[in-house]
Amino acid sequence: MKLQLCSYSGYKIHPGHGSTLVRNDGKTFVFLNSKCRRSHLMKRSPREVTWTVLYRRKHRKGQEEESSKKRTRRHQKFQRAIVGASLTDILAKRNMKPEVRKAQREQAIRALKEKNRAAKAAKKPATTAAPKLEKGKSAMQKVAKPMPKPKMAKTGGHGGRR
Amino acid sequence: MFSLKKCCRITPQLQVVGSRSVHCSYTTRQVCKMTRVRVVDNSEIGKAAMLDGKPPKIIHIYSKIKYGVTGDKVLVTVKGEMKKAIIVGCHQEQKAFIPKFDSNNAVLVDENGSPLGTRILAPIPTFLRKKLKEMSRSKGADYTKLLSIATRYV
């Protein structure tokens, strides 16, 4: 004999106990005892009757142990490629060692200084000044990009001051 | 004993009669002669009768007692014809382990016990497996045929 659950209270019905009711629409109800059966016939919802399993589930009684174990989902940070730089570029720049970065910076500064001097020298003869300045500026802009922003922004802005 | 006020709510005519309490006997819900029964299979006559609003009426119960019980064979009038039927569910509370139904259900059957319909849509008590086997006789009527067209057991 199969151990059934009361369709009203949710308790187990051992063999030899309980009664069954079949409604005209075909729904079957198994009741543990006349208490459950009468409550059902009185149209009392088991969700409002305090001693039933359905009520306890609805009002989450006695389930604190299970809920505390539950963990909240952690959001995963995910590195994405941007339009200007692919994923490999971003990772390369991030993982660059500080010595390498410093060396790059110094190199860039030196290159800029050279170009500024060249630009100044080129200013004296007025005709050759314009194309050279433009060249210098575009080169500076190209070099400025990979550098940490706050430092180079200043120098990039004031091209000829140094 | 209920008060006059309650009587008045049901039928205002009682007020004229005077304060008299009405006594009703407990409804036994027995299946007996003249009981209207709900056909639960998909036979043509059964369906037509239920649609008409004139369900089959029991005119004889093949039993030593004057009321019927789940599994009893019964003589029934449907649409002006006499047919045999088997009660597959009673509104009355039956013996232990037999489920109680909200209506008296019956399946139309012919002389040999083979059902007139091809399918029984309502749930059927498993108790019938034993009962119908006892009723059936080899080389006679075989009432267990209707178990083969049943779809759900309770």
PDB file of C-alpha atoms in Angstrom:
ATOM      1  CA  MET A   1       0.000   0.000   0.000  1.00  0.00           C
ATOM      2  CA  LYS A   2       1.283   3.404  -0.928  1.00  0.00           C
ATOM      3  CA  LEU A   3       1.684   6.111   1.694  1.00  0.00           C
ATOM      4  CA  GLN A   4      -0.509   9.001   0.600  1.00  0.00           C
ATOM      5  CA  LEU A   5      -0.571  12.627   1.619  1.00  0.00           C
ATOM      6  CA  CYS A   6      -3.754  14.218   2.843  1.00  0.00           C
ATOM      7  CA  SER A   7      -4.883  16.705   0.213  1.00  0.00           C
ATOM      8  CA  TYR A   8      -6.058  19.091   2.896  1.00  0.00           C
ATOM      9  CA  SER A   9      -3.592  18.961   5.762  1.00  0.00           C
ATOM     10  CA  GLY A  10      -0.566  17.500   3.987  1.00  0.00           C
ATOM     11  CA  TYR A  11      -0.034  14.799   6.605  1.00  0.00           C
ATOM     12  CA  LYS A  12       0.868  11.214   5.739  1.00  0.00           C
ATOM     13  CA  ILE A  13      -1.994   8.746   5.528  1.00  0.00           C
ATOM     14  CA  HIS A  14      -1.039   5.285   6.668  1.00  0.00           C
ATOM     15  CA  PRO A  15      -2.902   2.230   5.346  1.00  0.00           C
ATOM     16  CA  GLY A  16      -6.174   1.712   7.095  1.00  0.00           C
ATOM     17  CA  HIS A  17      -6.863   5.413   7.609  1.00  0.00           C
ATOM     18  CA  GLY A  18      -8.634   8.153   5.781  1.00  0.00           C
ATOM     19  CA  SER A  19     -11.272   8.514   3.121  1.00  0.00           C
ATOM     20  CA  THR A  20     -11.437   9.502  -0.549  1.00  0.00           C
ATOM     21  CA  LEU A  21     -13.794  11.879  -2.283  1.00  0.00           C
ATOM     22  CA  VAL A  22     -14.176  12.179  -6.053  1.00  0.00           C
ATOM     23  CA  ARG A  23     -15.678  15.375  -7.407  1.00  0.00           C
ATOM     24  CA  ASN A  24     -17.786  15.432 -10.557  1.00  0.00           C
ATOM     25  CA  ASP A  25     -15.058  17.199 -12.503  1.00  0.00           C
ATOM     26  CA  GLY A  26     -12.781  14.225 -11.799  1.00  0.00           C
ATOM     27  CA  LYS A  27     -10.649  15.790  -9.063  1.00  0.00           C
ATOM     28  CA  THR A  28      -9.827  13.365  -6.292  1.00  0.00           C
ATOM     29  CA  PHE A  29      -9.254  14.353  -2.675  1.00  0.00           C
ATOM     30  CA  VAL A  30      -7.736  12.118  -0.064  1.00  0.00           C
ATOM     31  CA  PHE A  31      -8.393  13.040   3.533  1.00  0.00           C
ATOM     32  CA  LEU A  32      -6.589  11.879   6.626  1.00  0.00           C
ATOM     33  CA  ASN A  33      -9.616  12.037   8.884  1.00  0.00           C
ATOM     34  CA  SER A  34     -13.064  13.546   9.179  1.00  0.00           C
ATOM     35  CA  LYS A  35     -11.575  16.788  10.515  1.00  0.00           C
ATOM     36  CA  CYS A  36      -9.825  17.400   7.205  1.00  0.00           C
ATOM     37  CA  ARG A  37     -12.794  16.192   5.213  1.00  0.00           C
ATOM     38  CA  ARG A  38     -15.255  18.430   7.018  1.00  0.00           C
ATOM     39  CA  SER A  39     -12.981  21.448   6.719  1.00  0.00           C
ATOM     40  CA  HIS A  40     -12.721  20.850   3.014  1.00  0.00           C
ATOM     41  CA  LEU A  41     -16.466  20.492   2.633  1.00  0.00           C
ATOM     42  CA  MET A  42     -16.929  23.678   4.650  1.00  0.00           C
ATOM     43  CA  LYS A  43     -14.790  25.285   1.946  1.00  0.00           C
ATOM     44  CA  ARG A  44     -12.163  26.427   4.384  1.00  0.00           C
ATOM     45  CA  SER A  45      -8.959  27.070   2.526  1.00  0.00           C
ATOM     46  CA  PRO A  46      -6.084  25.029   4.004  1.00  0.00           C
ATOM     47  CA  ARG A  47      -3.867  28.039   3.438  1.00  0.00           C
ATOM     48  CA  GLU A  48      -5.737  29.851   6.183  1.00  0.00           C
ATOM     49  CA  VAL A  49      -5.958  26.989   8.616  1.00  0.00           C
ATOM     50  CA  THR A  50      -3.021  27.232  10.958  1.00  0.00           C
ATOM     51  CA  TRP A  51      -2.203  23.576  11.574  1.00  0.00           C
ATOM     52  CA  THR A  52      -1.980  22.474   7.924  1.00  0.00           C
ATOM     53  CA  VAL A  53       1.246  22.047   5.984  1.00  0.00           C
ATOM     54  CA  LEU A  54       0.066  24.440   3.276  1.00  0.00           C
ATOM     55  CA  TYR A  55      -0.386  27.240   5.815  1.00  0.00           C
ATOM     56  CA  ARG A  56       3.070  26.647   7.246  1.00  0.00           C
ATOM     57  CA  ARG A  57       4.619  26.698   3.821  1.00  0.00           C
ATOM     58  CA  LYS A  58       2.823  29.874   2.837  1.00  0.00           C
ATOM     59  CA  HIS A  59       3.836  31.683   6.025  1.00  0.00           C
ATOM     60  CA  ARG A  60       7.314  30.105   5.969  1.00  0.00           C
ATOM     61  CA  LYS A  61       7.127  28.682   9.460  1.00  0.00           C
ATOM     62  CA  GLY A  62      10.001  26.611  10.765  1.00  0.00           C
ATOM     63  CA  GLN A  63      12.115  26.975   7.608  1.00  0.00           C
ATOM     64  CA  GLU A  64      14.743  29.417   8.917  1.00  0.00           C
ATOM     65  CA  GLU A  65      17.591  26.905   8.728  1.00  0.00           C
ATOM     66  CA  GLU A  66      17.104  26.324   5.033  1.00  0.00           C
ATOM     67  CA  SER A  67      16.840  30.020   4.137  1.00  0.00           C
ATOM     68  CA  SER A  68      20.002  31.100   6.003  1.00  0.00           C
ATOM     69  CA  LYS A  69      22.139  28.692   3.999  1.00  0.00           C
ATOM     70  CA  LYS A  70      21.096  30.255   0.763  1.00  0.00           C
ATOM     71  CA  ARG A  71      23.709  32.531  -0.740  1.00  0.00           C
ATOM     72  CA  THR A  72      23.108  35.583  -2.868  1.00  0.00           C
ATOM     73  CA  ARG A  73      24.392  35.495  -6.395  1.00  0.00           C
ATOM     74  CA  ARG A  74      27.687  37.180  -6.989  1.00  0.00           C
ATOM     75  CA  HIS A  75      27.961  39.456  -9.974  1.00  0.00           C
ATOM     76  CA  GLN A  76      30.848  38.573 -12.225  1.00  0.00           C
ATOM     77  CA  LYS A  77      32.976  41.389 -13.532  1.00  0.00           C
ATOM     78  CA  PHE A  78      33.676  40.880 -17.159  1.00  0.00           C
ATOM     79  CA  GLN A  79      36.257  42.733 -19.239  1.00  0.00           C
ATOM     80  CA  ARG A  80      34.958  43.759 -22.627  1.00  0.00           C
ATOM     81  CA  ALA A  81      36.649  45.198 -25.707  1.00  0.00           C
ATOM     82  CA  ILE A  82      35.822  48.818 -26.582  1.00  0.00           C
ATOM     83  CA  VAL A  83      35.597  50.285 -30.065  1.00  0.00           C
ATOM     84  CA  GLY A  84      38.956  52.005 -29.829  1.00  0.00           C
ATOM     85  CA  ALA A  85      40.919  49.134 -28.281  1.00  0.00           C
ATOM     86  CA  SER A  86      40.571  45.380 -28.570  1.00  0.00           C
ATOM     87  CA  LEU A  87      40.594  43.073 -25.549  1.00  0.00           C
ATOM     88  CA  THR A  88      44.249  42.119 -26.066  1.00  0.00           C
ATOM     89  CA  ASP A  89      45.295  45.774 -26.170  1.00  0.00           C
ATOM     90  CA  ILE A  90      43.479  46.566 -22.944  1.00  0.00           C
ATOM     91  CA  LEU A  91      45.019  43.576 -21.188  1.00  0.00           C
ATOM     92  CA  ALA A  92      48.478  44.422 -22.482  1.00  0.00           C
ATOM     93  CA  LYS A  93      48.289  47.976 -21.184  1.00  0.00           C
ATOM     94  CA  ARG A  94      46.938  46.848 -17.835  1.00  0.00           C
ATOM     95  CA  ASN A  95      49.564  44.181 -17.344  1.00  0.00           C
ATOM     96  CA  MET A  96      52.453  46.422 -18.360  1.00  0.00           C
ATOM     97  CA  LYS A  97      55.162  46.532 -15.699  1.00  0.00           C
ATOM     98  CA  PRO A  98      55.911  49.860 -13.983  1.00  0.00           C
ATOM     99  CA  GLU A  99      59.529  49.894 -15.213  1.00  0.00           C
ATOM    100  CA  VAL A 100      58.390  49.391 -18.756  1.00  0.00           C
ATOM    101  CA  ARG A 101      55.840  52.117 -18.344  1.00  0.00           C
ATOM    102  CA  LYS A 102      58.372  54.513 -16.930  1.00  0.00           C
ATOM    103  CA  ALA A 103      60.777  53.787 -19.740  1.00  0.00           C
ATOM    104  CA  GLN A 104      58.026  54.364 -22.289  1.00  0.00           C
ATOM    105  CA  ARG A 105      57.117  57.619 -20.626  1.00  0.00           C
ATOM    106  CA  GLU A 106      60.693  58.881 -20.637  1.00  0.00           C
ATOM    107  CA  GLN A 107      61.059  57.853 -24.226  1.00  0.00           C
ATOM    108  CA  ALA A 108      57.954  59.737 -25.156  1.00  0.00           C
ATOM    109  CA  ILE A 109      59.067  62.830 -23.240  1.00  0.00           C
ATOM    110  CA  ARG A 110      62.429  62.743 -24.945  1.00  0.00           C
ATOM    111  CA  ALA A 111      60.818  62.343 -28.335  1.00  0.00           C
ATOM    112  CA  LEU A 112      58.492  65.257 -27.632  1.00  0.00           C
ATOM    113  CA  LYS A 113      61.332  67.494 -26.493  1.00  0.00           C
ATOM    114  CA  GLU A 114      63.239  66.673 -29.641  1.00  0.00           C
ATOM    115  CA  LYS A 115      60.231  67.540 -31.705  1.00  0.00           C
ATOM    116  CA  ASN A 116      59.635  70.760 -29.831  1.00  0.00           C
ATOM    117  CA  ARG A 117      63.203  71.830 -30.375  1.00  0.00           C
ATOM    118  CA  ALA A 118      62.865  70.919 -33.996  1.00  0.00           C
ATOM    119  CA  ALA A 119      59.654  72.889 -34.188  1.00  0.00           C
ATOM    120  CA  LYS A 120      61.273  75.935 -32.571  1.00  0.00           C
ATOM    121  CA  ALA A 121      64.217  75.693 -34.880  1.00  0.00           C
ATOM    122  CA  ALA A 122      61.855  75.388 -37.786  1.00  0.00           C
ATOM    123  CA  LYS A 123      59.906  78.493 -36.643  1.00  0.00           C
ATOM    124  CA  LYS A 124      62.845  80.828 -37.486  1.00  0.00           C
ATOM    125  CA  PRO A 125      62.617  80.137 -41.176  1.00  0.00           C
ATOM    126  CA  ALA A 126      58.902  81.020 -41.458  1.00  0.00           C
ATOM    127  CA  THR A 127      58.093  79.048 -44.643  1.00  0.00           C
ATOM    128  CA  THR A 128      59.129  75.657 -43.310  1.00  0.00           C
ATOM    129  CA  ALA A 129      57.517  76.190 -39.866  1.00  0.00           C
ATOM    130  CA  ALA A 130      53.902  75.306 -40.696  1.00  0.00           C
ATOM    131  CA  PRO A 131      54.270  71.751 -42.141  1.00  0.00           C
ATOM    132  CA  LYS A 132      56.769  70.778 -39.449  1.00  0.00           C
ATOM    133  CA  LEU A 133      54.520  72.003 -36.639  1.00  0.00           C
ATOM    134  CA  GLU A 134      51.686  70.002 -38.006  1.00  0.00           C
ATOM    135  CA  LYS A 135      53.866  66.938 -38.202  1.00  0.00           C
ATOM    136  CA  GLY A 136      55.072  67.529 -34.648  1.00  0.00           C
ATOM    137  CA  LYS A 137      51.554  67.938 -33.360  1.00  0.00           C
ATOM    138  CA  SER A 138      50.194  64.805 -34.981  1.00  0.00           C
ATOM    139  CA  ALA A 139      53.185  62.810 -33.741  1.00  0.00           C
ATOM    140  CA  MET A 140      52.650  64.138 -30.217  1.00  0.00           C
ATOM    141  CA  GLN A 141      49.013  63.172 -30.307  1.00  0.00           C
ATOM    142  CA  LYS A 142      49.900  59.659 -31.381  1.00  0.00           C
ATOM    143  CA  VAL A 143      52.420  59.276 -28.595  1.00  0.00           C
ATOM    144  CA  ALA A 144      50.162  60.868 -26.004  1.00  0.00           C
ATOM    145  CA  LYS A 145      47.488  58.231 -26.237  1.00  0.00           C
ATOM    146  CA  PRO A 146      49.052  55.151 -24.667  1.00  0.00           C
ATOM    147  CA  MET A 147      50.363  57.148 -21.716  1.00  0.00           C
ATOM    148  CA  PRO A 148      48.580  57.572 -18.418  1.00  0.00           C
ATOM    149  CA  LYS A 149      46.201  60.329 -19.160  1.00  0.00           C
ATOM    150  CA  PRO A 150      46.623  63.033 -16.524  1.00  0.00           C
ATOM    151  CA  LYS A 151      50.374  63.463 -17.200  1.00  0.00           C
ATOM    152  CA  MET A 152      50.362  63.743 -20.953  1.00  0.00           C
ATOM    153  CA  ALA A 153      47.192  65.745 -21.268  1.00  0.00           C
ATOM    154  CA  LYS A 154      49.017  68.801 -20.026  1.00  0.00           C
ATOM    155  CA  THR A 155      51.923  68.464 -22.412  1.00  0.00           C
ATOM    156  CA  GLY A 156      49.666  67.533 -25.252  1.00  0.00           C
ATOM    157  CA  GLY A 157      47.734  70.714 -24.704  1.00  0.00           C
ATOM    158  CA  HIS A 158      50.616  73.148 -24.567  1.00  0.00           C
ATOM    159  CA  GLY A 159      52.669  72.026 -27.511  1.00  0.00           C
ATOM    160  CA  GLY A 160      55.211  74.718 -27.930  1.00  0.00           C
ATOM    161  CA  ARG A 161      55.802  75.909 -24.348  1.00  0.00           C
ATOM    162  CA  ARG A 162      58.708  73.615 -23.580  1.00  0.00           C
TER     163      ARG A 162
ATOM    164  CA  MET B   1     -35.730  22.827  16.080  1.00  0.00           C
ATOM    165  CA  PHE B   2     -35.244  26.102  14.315  1.00  0.00           C
ATOM    166  CA  SER B   3     -36.970  29.380  14.968  1.00  0.00           C
ATOM    167  CA  LEU B   4     -39.861  30.963  13.076  1.00  0.00           C
ATOM    168  CA  LYS B   5     -37.565  33.626  11.666  1.00  0.00           C
ATOM    169  CA  LYS B   6     -35.520  31.050   9.846  1.00  0.00           C
ATOM    170  CA  CYS B   7     -38.652  29.473   8.401  1.00  0.00           C
ATOM    171  CA  CYS B   8     -39.795  32.828   7.122  1.00  0.00           C
ATOM    172  CA  ARG B   9     -36.576  33.344   5.248  1.00  0.00           C
ATOM    173  CA  ILE B  10     -37.091  30.102   3.344  1.00  0.00           C
ATOM    174  CA  THR B  11     -40.801  30.374   2.537  1.00  0.00           C
ATOM    175  CA  PRO B  12     -42.844  33.409   3.491  1.00  0.00           C
ATOM    176  CA  GLN B  13     -46.036  31.260   3.422  1.00  0.00           C
ATOM    177  CA  LEU B  14     -45.013  29.513   6.630  1.00  0.00           C
ATOM    178  CA  GLN B  15     -45.734  32.665   8.568  1.00  0.00           C
ATOM    179  CA  VAL B  16     -49.414  32.179   7.840  1.00  0.00           C
ATOM    180  CA  VAL B  17     -49.324  28.565   9.036  1.00  0.00           C
ATOM    181  CA  GLY B  18     -48.001  29.536  12.438  1.00  0.00           C
ATOM    182  CA  SER B  19     -44.928  28.729  14.436  1.00  0.00           C
ATOM    183  CA  ARG B  20     -44.303  25.091  13.622  1.00  0.00           C
ATOM    184  CA  SER B  21     -40.923  23.526  13.399  1.00  0.00           C
ATOM    185  CA  VAL B  22     -40.261  21.309  10.418  1.00  0.00           C
ATOM    186  CA  HIS B  23     -38.499  18.055  10.962  1.00  0.00           C
ATOM    187  CA  CYS B  24     -36.486  16.489   8.180  1.00  0.00           C
ATOM    188  CA  SER B  25     -34.927  13.071   8.248  1.00  0.00           C
ATOM    189  CA  TYR B  26     -31.253  12.807   7.423  1.00  0.00           C
ATOM    190  CA  THR B  27     -30.674  12.287   3.708  1.00  0.00           C
ATOM    191  CA  THR B  28     -29.413   8.791   3.110  1.00  0.00           C
ATOM    192  CA  ARG B  29     -28.430   9.329  -0.543  1.00  0.00           C
ATOM    193  CA  GLN B  30     -29.238   5.758  -1.356  1.00  0.00           C
ATOM    194  CA  VAL B  31     -29.393   4.438  -4.857  1.00  0.00           C
ATOM    195  CA  CYS B  32     -32.775   2.792  -5.228  1.00  0.00           C
ATOM    196  CA  LYS B  33     -35.638   2.555  -7.703  1.00  0.00           C
ATOM    197  CA  MET B  34     -36.540   5.833  -9.386  1.00  0.00           C
ATOM    198  CA  THR B  35     -33.034   7.205  -8.778  1.00  0.00           C
ATOM    199  CA  ARG B  36     -31.606   9.243 -11.604  1.00  0.00           C
ATOM    200  CA  VAL B  37     -28.123   8.226 -12.424  1.00  0.00           C
ATOM    201  CA  ARG B  38     -25.271   9.996 -14.244  1.00  0.00           C
ATOM    202  CA  VAL B  39     -23.917   8.175 -17.286  1.00  0.00           C
ATOM    203  CA  VAL B  40     -20.172   8.266 -17.219  1.00  0.00           C
ATOM    204  CA  ASP B  41     -19.208   6.571 -20.504  1.00  0.00           C
ATOM    205  CA  ASN B  42     -19.338   7.929 -24.046  1.00  0.00           C
ATOM    206  CA  SER B  43     -22.148   5.757 -25.409  1.00  0.00           C
ATOM    207  CA  GLU B  44     -24.523   7.411 -27.856  1.00  0.00           C
ATOM    208  CA  ILE B  45     -27.684   6.882 -25.825  1.00  0.00           C
ATOM    209  CA  GLY B  46     -26.000   7.927 -22.613  1.00  0.00           C
ATOM    210  CA  LYS B  47     -24.672  11.161 -24.067  1.00  0.00           C
ATOM    211  CA  ALA B  48     -28.008  12.029 -25.656  1.00  0.00           C
ATOM    212  CA  ALA B  49     -29.885  11.377 -22.428  1.00  0.00           C
ATOM    213  CA  MET B  50     -27.519  13.530 -20.367  1.00  0.00           C
ATOM    214  CA  LEU B  51     -27.748  16.345 -22.910  1.00  0.00           C
ATOM    215  CA  ASP B  52     -31.521  16.188 -22.914  1.00  0.00           C
ATOM    216  CA  GLY B  53     -31.528  16.665 -19.165  1.00  0.00           C
ATOM    217  CA  LYS B  54     -33.269  13.326 -18.635  1.00  0.00           C
ATOM    218  CA  PRO B  55     -30.643  11.021 -17.195  1.00  0.00           C
ATOM    219  CA  PRO B  56     -31.384   7.285 -16.933  1.00  0.00           C
ATOM    220  CA  LYS B  57     -33.709   6.194 -14.165  1.00  0.00           C
ATOM    221  CA  ILE B  58     -33.236   3.005 -12.192  1.00  0.00           C
ATOM    222  CA  ILE B  59     -36.223   0.671 -12.274  1.00  0.00           C
ATOM    223  CA  HIS B  60     -34.723  -2.439 -10.790  1.00  0.00           C
ATOM    224  CA  ILE B  61     -31.670  -3.368  -8.772  1.00  0.00           C
ATOM    225  CA  TYR B  62     -30.199  -6.832  -9.212  1.00  0.00           C
ATOM    226  CA  SER B  63     -29.483  -7.313  -5.572  1.00  0.00           C
ATOM    227  CA  LYS B  64     -31.161  -8.860  -2.539  1.00  0.00           C
ATOM    228  CA  ILE B  65     -31.349  -5.451  -0.870  1.00  0.00           C
ATOM    229  CA  LYS B  66     -33.593  -2.714  -2.194  1.00  0.00           C
ATOM    230  CA  TYR B  67     -30.791  -0.202  -2.597  1.00  0.00           C
ATOM    231  CA  GLY B  68     -27.744  -0.256  -4.778  1.00  0.00           C
ATOM    232  CA  VAL B  69     -24.100  -0.110  -3.917  1.00  0.00           C
ATOM    233  CA  THR B  70     -20.903   0.475  -5.981  1.00  0.00           C
ATOM    234  CA  GLY B  71     -20.581  -2.348  -8.453  1.00  0.00           C
ATOM    235  CA  ASP B  72     -24.197  -3.465  -8.517  1.00  0.00           C
ATOM    236  CA  LYS B  73     -25.932  -4.302 -11.761  1.00  0.00           C
ATOM    237  CA  VAL B  74     -29.057  -2.297 -12.327  1.00  0.00           C
ATOM    238  CA  LEU B  75     -31.902  -2.065 -14.828  1.00  0.00           C
ATOM    239  CA  VAL B  76     -32.340   1.402 -16.226  1.00  0.00           C
ATOM    240  CA  THR B  77     -34.611   3.300 -18.630  1.00  0.00           C
ATOM    241  CA  VAL B  78     -32.828   5.533 -21.103  1.00  0.00           C
ATOM    242  CA  LYS B  79     -34.660   7.463 -23.822  1.00  0.00           C
ATOM    243  CA  GLY B  80     -37.606   5.090 -23.657  1.00  0.00           C
ATOM    244  CA  GLU B  81     -35.464   1.928 -23.748  1.00  0.00           C
ATOM    245  CA  MET B  82     -34.562  -0.497 -21.004  1.00  0.00           C
ATOM    246  CA  LYS B  83     -30.852  -1.058 -20.558  1.00  0.00           C
ATOM    247  CA  LYS B  84     -28.634  -2.662 -18.005  1.00  0.00           C
ATOM    248  CA  ALA B  85     -26.056  -0.588 -16.178  1.00  0.00           C
ATOM    249  CA  ILE B  86     -23.413  -0.965 -13.524  1.00  0.00           C
ATOM    250  CA  ILE B  87     -23.089   1.535 -10.713  1.00  0.00           C
ATOM    251  CA  VAL B  88     -19.502   2.751 -10.649  1.00  0.00           C
ATOM    252  CA  GLY B  89     -19.762   5.380  -7.958  1.00  0.00           C
ATOM    253  CA  CYS B  90     -22.193   6.296  -5.211  1.00  0.00           C
ATOM    254  CA  HIS B  91     -22.910   9.556  -3.446  1.00  0.00           C
ATOM    255  CA  GLN B  92     -23.621   7.574  -0.315  1.00  0.00           C
ATOM    256  CA  GLU B  93     -20.717   6.622   1.895  1.00  0.00           C
ATOM    257  CA  GLN B  94     -19.774   3.086   1.067  1.00  0.00           C
ATOM    258  CA  LYS B  95     -17.746   0.480   2.880  1.00  0.00           C
ATOM    259  CA  ALA B  96     -14.144   1.145   3.770  1.00  0.00           C
ATOM    260  CA  PHE B  97     -11.636   1.746   0.956  1.00  0.00           C
ATOM    261  CA  ILE B  98     -14.348   2.592  -1.566  1.00  0.00           C
ATOM    262  CA  PRO B  99     -14.181   6.265  -2.534  1.00  0.00           C
ATOM    263  CA  LYS B 100     -17.192   8.510  -2.316  1.00  0.00           C
ATOM    264  CA  PHE B 101     -18.374  10.396  -5.378  1.00  0.00           C
ATOM    265  CA  ASP B 102     -20.302  13.633  -5.715  1.00  0.00           C
ATOM    266  CA  SER B 103     -22.888  11.933  -7.936  1.00  0.00           C
ATOM    267  CA  ASN B 104     -24.232   8.452  -8.625  1.00  0.00           C
ATOM    268  CA  ASN B 105     -22.317   7.297 -11.669  1.00  0.00           C
ATOM    269  CA  ALA B 106     -23.251   4.414 -13.927  1.00  0.00           C
ATOM    270  CA  VAL B 107     -21.925   2.758 -17.049  1.00  0.00           C
ATOM    271  CA  LEU B 108     -24.389   1.375 -19.605  1.00  0.00           C
ATOM    272  CA  VAL B 109     -23.892  -2.274 -20.330  1.00  0.00           C
ATOM    273  CA  ASP B 110     -25.554  -4.954 -22.470  1.00  0.00           C
ATOM    274  CA  GLU B 111     -26.716  -8.476 -21.540  1.00  0.00           C
ATOM    275  CA  ASN B 112     -23.239  -9.972 -21.786  1.00  0.00           C
ATOM    276  CA  GLY B 113     -21.647  -7.312 -19.685  1.00  0.00           C
ATOM    277  CA  SER B 114     -19.821  -5.535 -22.495  1.00  0.00           C
ATOM    278  CA  PRO B 115     -20.120  -1.747 -22.223  1.00  0.00           C
ATOM    279  CA  LEU B 116     -22.046   0.255 -24.820  1.00  0.00           C
ATOM    280  CA  GLY B 117     -19.478   3.028 -24.850  1.00  0.00           C
ATOM    281  CA  THR B 118     -15.818   3.010 -25.793  1.00  0.00           C
ATOM    282  CA  ARG B 119     -14.341   5.037 -22.962  1.00  0.00           C
ATOM    283  CA  ILE B 120     -15.072   5.952 -19.356  1.00  0.00           C
ATOM    284  CA  LEU B 121     -13.813   9.399 -18.537  1.00  0.00           C
ATOM    285  CA  ALA B 122     -14.622   9.615 -14.839  1.00  0.00           C
ATOM    286  CA  PRO B 123     -12.398   7.935 -12.268  1.00  0.00           C
ATOM    287  CA  ILE B 124     -13.415   4.404 -11.327  1.00  0.00           C
ATOM    288  CA  PRO B 125     -12.810   2.774  -7.972  1.00  0.00           C
ATOM    289  CA  THR B 126     -10.202   0.024  -8.035  1.00  0.00           C
ATOM    290  CA  PHE B 127     -12.507  -1.928  -5.758  1.00  0.00           C
ATOM    291  CA  LEU B 128     -14.490  -2.797  -8.901  1.00  0.00           C
ATOM    292  CA  ARG B 129     -11.721  -5.042 -10.138  1.00  0.00           C
ATOM    293  CA  LYS B 130     -12.505  -7.503  -7.394  1.00  0.00           C
ATOM    294  CA  LYS B 131     -16.248  -6.994  -7.336  1.00  0.00           C
ATOM    295  CA  LEU B 132     -16.846  -7.329 -11.052  1.00  0.00           C
ATOM    296  CA  LYS B 133     -14.719 -10.436 -11.225  1.00  0.00           C
ATOM    297  CA  GLU B 134     -16.916 -12.008  -8.584  1.00  0.00           C
ATOM    298  CA  MET B 135     -20.011 -11.040 -10.509  1.00  0.00           C
ATOM    299  CA  SER B 136     -18.755 -12.432 -13.783  1.00  0.00           C
ATOM    300  CA  ARG B 137     -19.324 -16.016 -14.775  1.00  0.00           C
ATOM    301  CA  SER B 138     -17.245 -17.897 -17.313  1.00  0.00           C
ATOM    302  CA  LYS B 139     -19.427 -18.734 -20.369  1.00  0.00           C
ATOM    303  CA  GLY B 140     -21.854 -16.158 -19.037  1.00  0.00           C
ATOM    304  CA  ALA B 141     -21.674 -12.445 -18.597  1.00  0.00           C
ATOM    305  CA  ASP B 142     -18.219 -10.910 -18.266  1.00  0.00           C
ATOM    306  CA  TYR B 143     -18.527  -7.612 -16.421  1.00  0.00           C
ATOM    307  CA  THR B 144     -14.814  -6.951 -16.210  1.00  0.00           C
ATOM    308  CA  LYS B 145     -14.814  -5.695 -19.799  1.00  0.00           C
ATOM    309  CA  LEU B 146     -15.700  -2.205 -18.654  1.00  0.00           C
ATOM    310  CA  LEU B 147     -12.455  -2.018 -16.684  1.00  0.00           C
ATOM    311  CA  SER B 148     -10.554  -2.122 -19.959  1.00  0.00           C
ATOM    312  CA  ILE B 149     -12.228   1.058 -21.216  1.00  0.00           C
ATOM    313  CA  ALA B 150     -11.616   2.954 -17.990  1.00  0.00           C
ATOM    314  CA  THR B 151      -9.072   5.772 -18.166  1.00  0.00           C
ATOM    315  CA  ARG B 152      -8.484   6.636 -14.530  1.00  0.00           C
ATOM    316  CA  TYR B 153      -8.623   4.660 -11.350  1.00  0.00           C
ATOM    317  CA  VAL B 154      -9.156   5.983  -7.868  1.00  0.00           C
TER     318      VAL B 154
END
